[in-house]
Amino acid sequence: MSVVFLDLDGVCNDGTFYAAAVTGCRTHAEAIGAALDRGLDPVRVARVQRVCDAAGASVVIVSGWRRWATTEQIGASLAAAGLTAPVIDA
């Protein structure tokens, strides 16, 4: 089984994308929730998907975001941005 260990910041978003999503948030947890609700960058997520397709890989989340969101929430946001590879753990 192949696995891609995925960080989110800088891989599935960038500073501008994240800043636009979290404007007005008061806590880090609130910011992560807002970023997941707004979604991740579909162009960057497509790059991750191409790697997963080439390797036949599943995804394990290694991002610090896993402290404030569940694996299911992160997986849903990735799927909404176009990821079809399974997110199997964090």
mmCIF file of N, CA and C in Angstrom:
data_model
loop_
_atom_site.group_PDB
_atom_site.id
_atom_site.type_symbol
_atom_site.label_atom_id
_atom_site.label_comp_id
_atom_site.label_asym_id
_atom_site.label_seq_id
_atom_site.Cartn_x
_atom_site.Cartn_y
_atom_site.Cartn_z
ATOM 1 N N MET A 1 0.844 -1.184 0.000
ATOM 2 C CA MET A 1 0.000 0.000 0.000
ATOM 3 C C MET A 1 0.888 1.245 0.000
ATOM 4 N N SER A 2 0.601 2.156 -0.896
ATOM 5 C CA SER A 2 1.324 3.429 -0.949
ATOM 6 C C SER A 2 0.538 4.485 -0.193
ATOM 7 N N VAL A 3 1.276 5.373 0.480
ATOM 8 C CA VAL A 3 0.648 6.431 1.270
ATOM 9 C C VAL A 3 1.355 7.748 0.996
ATOM 10 N N VAL A 4 0.564 8.799 0.839
ATOM 11 C CA VAL A 4 1.087 10.157 0.757
ATOM 12 C C VAL A 4 0.816 10.810 2.106
ATOM 13 N N PHE A 5 1.864 11.276 2.768
ATOM 14 C CA PHE A 5 1.713 11.996 4.025
ATOM 15 C C PHE A 5 1.546 13.471 3.676
ATOM 16 N N LEU A 6 0.368 14.013 3.951
ATOM 17 C CA LEU A 6 -0.024 15.310 3.424
ATOM 18 C C LEU A 6 -0.122 16.391 4.502
ATOM 19 N N ASP A 7 0.674 17.439 4.309
ATOM 20 C CA ASP A 7 0.508 18.674 5.070
ATOM 21 C C ASP A 7 -0.433 19.548 4.245
ATOM 22 N N LEU A 8 -1.140 20.473 4.861
ATOM 23 C CA LEU A 8 -2.084 21.309 4.117
ATOM 24 C C LEU A 8 -1.529 22.682 3.795
ATOM 25 N N ASP A 9 -0.940 23.363 4.788
ATOM 26 C CA ASP A 9 -0.430 24.713 4.565
ATOM 27 C C ASP A 9 0.726 24.679 3.578
ATOM 28 N N GLY A 10 0.591 25.454 2.519
ATOM 29 C CA GLY A 10 1.612 25.512 1.497
ATOM 30 C C GLY A 10 1.486 24.426 0.448
ATOM 31 N N VAL A 11 0.729 23.384 0.728
ATOM 32 C CA VAL A 11 0.526 22.304 -0.230
ATOM 33 C C VAL A 11 -0.866 22.415 -0.853
ATOM 34 N N CYS A 12 -1.888 22.563 -0.017
ATOM 35 C CA CYS A 12 -3.265 22.639 -0.499
ATOM 36 C C CYS A 12 -3.845 24.045 -0.390
ATOM 37 N N ASN A 13 -3.059 24.972 0.065
ATOM 38 C CA ASN A 13 -3.434 26.380 0.087
ATOM 39 C C ASN A 13 -2.147 27.203 0.127
ATOM 40 N N ASP A 14 -2.299 28.513 0.098
ATOM 41 C CA ASP A 14 -1.150 29.394 0.293
ATOM 42 C C ASP A 14 -1.582 30.510 1.243
ATOM 43 N N GLY A 15 -0.666 31.394 1.567
ATOM 44 C CA GLY A 15 -0.970 32.448 2.534
ATOM 45 C C GLY A 15 -2.143 33.315 2.128
ATOM 46 N N THR A 16 -2.229 33.681 0.859
ATOM 47 C CA THR A 16 -3.319 34.528 0.382
ATOM 48 C C THR A 16 -4.647 33.800 0.461
ATOM 49 N N PHE A 17 -4.660 32.555 0.020
ATOM 50 C CA PHE A 17 -5.880 31.743 0.040
ATOM 51 C C PHE A 17 -6.380 31.573 1.467
ATOM 52 N N TYR A 18 -5.456 31.241 2.381
ATOM 53 C CA TYR A 18 -5.804 31.028 3.786
ATOM 54 C C TYR A 18 -6.278 32.329 4.428
ATOM 55 N N ALA A 19 -5.576 33.430 4.180
ATOM 56 C CA ALA A 19 -5.946 34.719 4.785
ATOM 57 C C ALA A 19 -7.354 35.131 4.380
ATOM 58 N N ALA A 20 -7.716 34.904 3.137
ATOM 59 C CA ALA A 20 -9.059 35.258 2.685
ATOM 60 C C ALA A 20 -10.120 34.417 3.396
ATOM 61 N N ALA A 21 -9.787 33.179 3.701
ATOM 62 C CA ALA A 21 -10.746 32.279 4.347
ATOM 63 C C ALA A 21 -10.956 32.610 5.817
ATOM 64 N N VAL A 22 -9.946 33.147 6.484
ATOM 65 C CA VAL A 22 -10.007 33.282 7.940
ATOM 66 C C VAL A 22 -10.234 34.711 8.424
ATOM 67 N N THR A 23 -10.499 35.624 7.517
ATOM 68 C CA THR A 23 -10.742 37.007 7.905
ATOM 69 C C THR A 23 -11.863 37.069 8.935
ATOM 70 N N GLY A 24 -11.606 37.722 10.048
ATOM 71 C CA GLY A 24 -12.607 37.888 11.103
ATOM 72 C C GLY A 24 -12.628 36.789 12.148
ATOM 73 N N CYS A 25 -11.846 35.743 11.971
ATOM 74 C CA CYS A 25 -11.813 34.659 12.960
ATOM 75 C C CYS A 25 -11.033 35.114 14.186
ATOM 76 N N ARG A 26 -11.480 34.668 15.358
ATOM 77 C CA ARG A 26 -10.852 35.100 16.614
ATOM 78 C C ARG A 26 -9.905 34.076 17.221
ATOM 79 N N THR A 27 -10.084 32.811 16.903
ATOM 80 C CA THR A 27 -9.208 31.777 17.459
ATOM 81 C C THR A 27 -8.643 30.939 16.318
ATOM 82 N N HIS A 28 -7.584 30.199 16.634
ATOM 83 C CA HIS A 28 -6.982 29.332 15.617
ATOM 84 C C HIS A 28 -7.973 28.244 15.205
ATOM 85 N N ALA A 29 -8.667 27.667 16.159
ATOM 86 C CA ALA A 29 -9.650 26.628 15.846
ATOM 87 C C ALA A 29 -10.748 27.176 14.935
ATOM 88 N N GLU A 30 -11.200 28.376 15.206
ATOM 89 C CA GLU A 30 -12.210 29.015 14.368
ATOM 90 C C GLU A 30 -11.660 29.242 12.954
ATOM 91 N N ALA A 31 -10.402 29.634 12.859
ATOM 92 C CA ALA A 31 -9.768 29.866 11.562
ATOM 93 C C ALA A 31 -9.666 28.576 10.758
ATOM 94 N N ILE A 32 -9.283 27.494 11.404
ATOM 95 C CA ILE A 32 -9.188 26.210 10.706
ATOM 96 C C ILE A 32 -10.562 25.796 10.204
ATOM 97 N N GLY A 33 -11.585 25.932 11.052
ATOM 98 C CA GLY A 33 -12.948 25.608 10.634
ATOM 99 C C GLY A 33 -13.384 26.439 9.443
ATOM 100 N N ALA A 34 -13.079 27.728 9.469
ATOM 101 C CA ALA A 34 -13.447 28.610 8.357
ATOM 102 C C ALA A 34 -12.713 28.216 7.083
ATOM 103 N N ALA A 35 -11.437 27.881 7.210
ATOM 104 C CA ALA A 35 -10.661 27.483 6.037
ATOM 105 C C ALA A 35 -11.203 26.186 5.443
ATOM 106 N N LEU A 36 -11.577 25.237 6.292
ATOM 107 C CA LEU A 36 -12.143 23.985 5.799
ATOM 108 C C LEU A 36 -13.511 24.217 5.167
ATOM 109 N N ASP A 37 -14.305 25.104 5.768
ATOM 110 C CA ASP A 37 -15.628 25.407 5.213
ATOM 111 C C ASP A 37 -15.512 26.099 3.863
ATOM 112 N N ARG A 38 -14.573 27.025 3.759
ATOM 113 C CA ARG A 38 -14.384 27.751 2.499
ATOM 114 C C ARG A 38 -13.813 26.831 1.440
ATOM 115 N N GLY A 39 -13.022 25.891 1.889
ATOM 116 C CA GLY A 39 -12.434 24.938 0.968
ATOM 117 C C GLY A 39 -10.955 25.185 0.754
ATOM 118 N N LEU A 40 -10.325 24.192 0.216
ATOM 119 C CA LEU A 40 -8.910 24.262 -0.091
ATOM 120 C C LEU A 40 -8.759 24.571 -1.581
ATOM 121 N N ASP A 41 -7.581 24.968 -1.980
ATOM 122 C CA ASP A 41 -7.315 25.389 -3.352
ATOM 123 C C ASP A 41 -7.427 24.190 -4.308
ATOM 124 N N PRO A 42 -8.425 24.191 -5.198
ATOM 125 C CA PRO A 42 -8.613 23.046 -6.091
ATOM 126 C C PRO A 42 -7.434 22.793 -7.037
ATOM 127 N N VAL A 43 -6.718 23.825 -7.408
ATOM 128 C CA VAL A 43 -5.551 23.642 -8.286
ATOM 129 C C VAL A 43 -4.467 22.867 -7.545
ATOM 130 N N ARG A 44 -4.232 23.247 -6.313
ATOM 131 C CA ARG A 44 -3.198 22.559 -5.521
ATOM 132 C C ARG A 44 -3.637 21.147 -5.149
ATOM 133 N N VAL A 45 -4.919 20.976 -4.829
ATOM 134 C CA VAL A 45 -5.427 19.639 -4.494
ATOM 135 C C VAL A 45 -5.330 18.723 -5.716
ATOM 136 N N ALA A 46 -5.540 19.262 -6.911
ATOM 137 C CA ALA A 46 -5.398 18.461 -8.138
ATOM 138 C C ALA A 46 -3.972 17.933 -8.280
ATOM 139 N N ARG A 47 -2.998 18.707 -7.850
ATOM 140 C CA ARG A 47 -1.595 18.247 -7.896
ATOM 141 C C ARG A 47 -1.397 17.049 -6.965
ATOM 142 N N VAL A 48 -1.992 17.136 -5.775
ATOM 143 C CA VAL A 48 -1.913 16.016 -4.825
ATOM 144 C C VAL A 48 -2.585 14.790 -5.434
ATOM 145 N N GLN A 49 -3.733 14.998 -6.081
ATOM 146 C CA GLN A 49 -4.453 13.881 -6.691
ATOM 147 C C GLN A 49 -3.610 13.204 -7.773
ATOM 148 N N ARG A 50 -2.909 13.999 -8.574
ATOM 149 C CA ARG A 50 -2.050 13.412 -9.617
ATOM 150 C C ARG A 50 -0.959 12.529 -8.996
ATOM 151 N N VAL A 51 -0.386 12.976 -7.884
ATOM 152 C CA VAL A 51 0.627 12.163 -7.198
ATOM 153 C C VAL A 51 0.000 10.872 -6.688
ATOM 154 N N CYS A 52 -1.167 10.986 -6.083
ATOM 155 C CA CYS A 52 -1.860 9.801 -5.559
ATOM 156 C C CYS A 52 -2.211 8.830 -6.685
ATOM 157 N N ASP A 53 -2.687 9.369 -7.810
ATOM 158 C CA ASP A 53 -3.012 8.517 -8.955
ATOM 159 C C ASP A 53 -1.773 7.784 -9.466
ATOM 160 N N ALA A 54 -0.677 8.513 -9.606
ATOM 161 C CA ALA A 54 0.557 7.920 -10.134
ATOM 162 C C ALA A 54 1.097 6.823 -9.218
ATOM 163 N N ALA A 55 0.924 7.009 -7.921
ATOM 164 C CA ALA A 55 1.463 6.056 -6.949
ATOM 165 C C ALA A 55 0.427 5.038 -6.476
ATOM 166 N N GLY A 56 -0.827 5.231 -6.859
ATOM 167 C CA GLY A 56 -1.892 4.367 -6.325
ATOM 168 C C GLY A 56 -2.009 4.529 -4.817
ATOM 169 N N ALA A 57 -1.858 5.775 -4.355
ATOM 170 C CA ALA A 57 -1.711 6.037 -2.919
ATOM 171 C C ALA A 57 -2.983 6.543 -2.254
ATOM 172 N N SER A 58 -3.076 6.255 -0.976
ATOM 173 C CA SER A 58 -4.051 6.856 -0.068
ATOM 174 C C SER A 58 -3.359 8.016 0.642
ATOM 175 N N VAL A 59 -4.124 8.770 1.425
ATOM 176 C CA VAL A 59 -3.595 9.967 2.085
ATOM 177 C C VAL A 59 -3.674 9.816 3.599
ATOM 178 N N VAL A 60 -2.605 10.222 4.268
ATOM 179 C CA VAL A 60 -2.580 10.385 5.720
ATOM 180 C C VAL A 60 -2.276 11.856 5.988
ATOM 181 N N ILE A 61 -3.104 12.500 6.785
ATOM 182 C CA ILE A 61 -2.938 13.917 7.097
ATOM 183 C C ILE A 61 -1.884 14.065 8.196
ATOM 184 N N VAL A 62 -0.849 14.869 7.922
ATOM 185 C CA VAL A 62 0.172 15.147 8.934
ATOM 186 C C VAL A 62 0.157 16.613 9.345
ATOM 187 N N SER A 63 -0.779 17.357 8.813
ATOM 188 C CA SER A 63 -0.897 18.783 9.103
ATOM 189 C C SER A 63 -1.286 19.031 10.559
ATOM 190 N N GLY A 64 -0.833 20.151 11.087
ATOM 191 C CA GLY A 64 -1.266 20.580 12.413
ATOM 192 C C GLY A 64 -2.769 20.818 12.483
ATOM 193 N N TRP A 65 -3.404 20.937 11.333
ATOM 194 C CA TRP A 65 -4.859 21.141 11.308
ATOM 195 C C TRP A 65 -5.592 19.993 11.999
ATOM 196 N N ARG A 66 -4.952 18.822 12.088
ATOM 197 C CA ARG A 66 -5.616 17.667 12.698
ATOM 198 C C ARG A 66 -5.880 17.877 14.191
ATOM 199 N N ARG A 67 -5.243 18.896 14.774
ATOM 200 C CA ARG A 67 -5.519 19.219 16.191
ATOM 201 C C ARG A 67 -6.859 19.907 16.370
ATOM 202 N N TRP A 68 -7.350 20.569 15.317
ATOM 203 C CA TRP A 68 -8.573 21.368 15.424
ATOM 204 C C TRP A 68 -9.711 20.848 14.564
ATOM 205 N N ALA A 69 -9.441 19.832 13.748
ATOM 206 C CA ALA A 69 -10.482 19.269 12.892
ATOM 207 C C ALA A 69 -10.288 17.760 12.821
ATOM 208 N N THR A 70 -11.370 17.049 12.619
ATOM 209 C CA THR A 70 -11.288 15.593 12.521
ATOM 210 C C THR A 70 -10.756 15.185 11.147
ATOM 211 N N THR A 71 -10.309 13.959 11.067
ATOM 212 C CA THR A 71 -9.869 13.408 9.790
ATOM 213 C C THR A 71 -11.004 13.479 8.774
ATOM 214 N N GLU A 72 -12.219 13.228 9.228
ATOM 215 C CA GLU A 72 -13.379 13.259 8.339
ATOM 216 C C GLU A 72 -13.632 14.672 7.807
ATOM 217 N N GLN A 73 -13.495 15.678 8.664
ATOM 218 C CA GLN A 73 -13.701 17.060 8.221
ATOM 219 C C GLN A 73 -12.648 17.465 7.193
ATOM 220 N N ILE A 74 -11.405 17.128 7.461
ATOM 221 C CA ILE A 74 -10.334 17.457 6.522
ATOM 222 C C ILE A 74 -10.539 16.690 5.215
ATOM 223 N N GLY A 75 -10.875 15.423 5.319
ATOM 224 C CA GLY A 75 -11.130 14.614 4.125
ATOM 225 C C GLY A 75 -12.272 15.160 3.290
ATOM 226 N N ALA A 76 -13.329 15.631 3.951
ATOM 227 C CA ALA A 76 -14.472 16.206 3.230
ATOM 228 C C ALA A 76 -14.074 17.480 2.492
ATOM 229 N N SER A 77 -13.245 18.306 3.117
ATOM 230 C CA SER A 77 -12.784 19.529 2.468
ATOM 231 C C SER A 77 -11.881 19.199 1.279
ATOM 232 N N LEU A 78 -11.022 18.207 1.432
ATOM 233 C CA LEU A 78 -10.176 17.776 0.317
ATOM 234 C C LEU A 78 -11.034 17.211 -0.818
ATOM 235 N N ALA A 79 -12.035 16.416 -0.475
ATOM 236 C CA ALA A 79 -12.921 15.852 -1.498
ATOM 237 C C ALA A 79 -13.701 16.940 -2.224
ATOM 238 N N ALA A 80 -14.155 17.941 -1.484
ATOM 239 C CA ALA A 80 -14.880 19.052 -2.107
ATOM 240 C C ALA A 80 -13.982 19.822 -3.080
ATOM 241 N N ALA A 81 -12.686 19.791 -2.832
ATOM 242 C CA ALA A 81 -11.728 20.463 -3.717
ATOM 243 C C ALA A 81 -11.250 19.556 -4.841
ATOM 244 N N GLY A 82 -11.736 18.305 -4.868
ATOM 245 C CA GLY A 82 -11.434 17.416 -5.985
ATOM 246 C C GLY A 82 -10.610 16.186 -5.681
ATOM 247 N N LEU A 83 -10.219 15.970 -4.430
ATOM 248 C CA LEU A 83 -9.427 14.782 -4.113
ATOM 249 C C LEU A 83 -10.321 13.552 -4.099
ATOM 250 N N THR A 84 -9.944 12.544 -4.856
ATOM 251 C CA THR A 84 -10.697 11.280 -4.847
ATOM 252 C C THR A 84 -9.935 10.177 -4.120
ATOM 253 N N ALA A 85 -8.649 10.380 -3.880
ATOM 254 C CA ALA A 85 -7.868 9.406 -3.119
ATOM 255 C C ALA A 85 -8.437 9.311 -1.707
ATOM 256 N N PRO A 86 -8.485 8.128 -1.134
ATOM 257 C CA PRO A 86 -9.016 7.996 0.209
ATOM 258 C C PRO A 86 -8.100 8.619 1.263
ATOM 259 N N VAL A 87 -8.708 9.337 2.205
ATOM 260 C CA VAL A 87 -7.985 9.861 3.365
ATOM 261 C C VAL A 87 -8.197 8.838 4.459
ATOM 262 N N ILE A 88 -7.131 8.138 4.828
ATOM 263 C CA ILE A 88 -7.281 6.974 5.701
ATOM 264 C C ILE A 88 -6.946 7.224 7.162
ATOM 265 N N ASP A 89 -6.231 8.317 7.453
ATOM 266 C CA ASP A 89 -5.851 8.551 8.848
ATOM 267 C C ASP A 89 -5.210 9.917 8.978
ATOM 268 N N ALA A 90 -4.937 10.279 10.220
ATOM 269 C CA ALA A 90 -4.216 11.523 10.522
ATOM 270 C C ALA A 90 -3.230 11.222 11.626
#
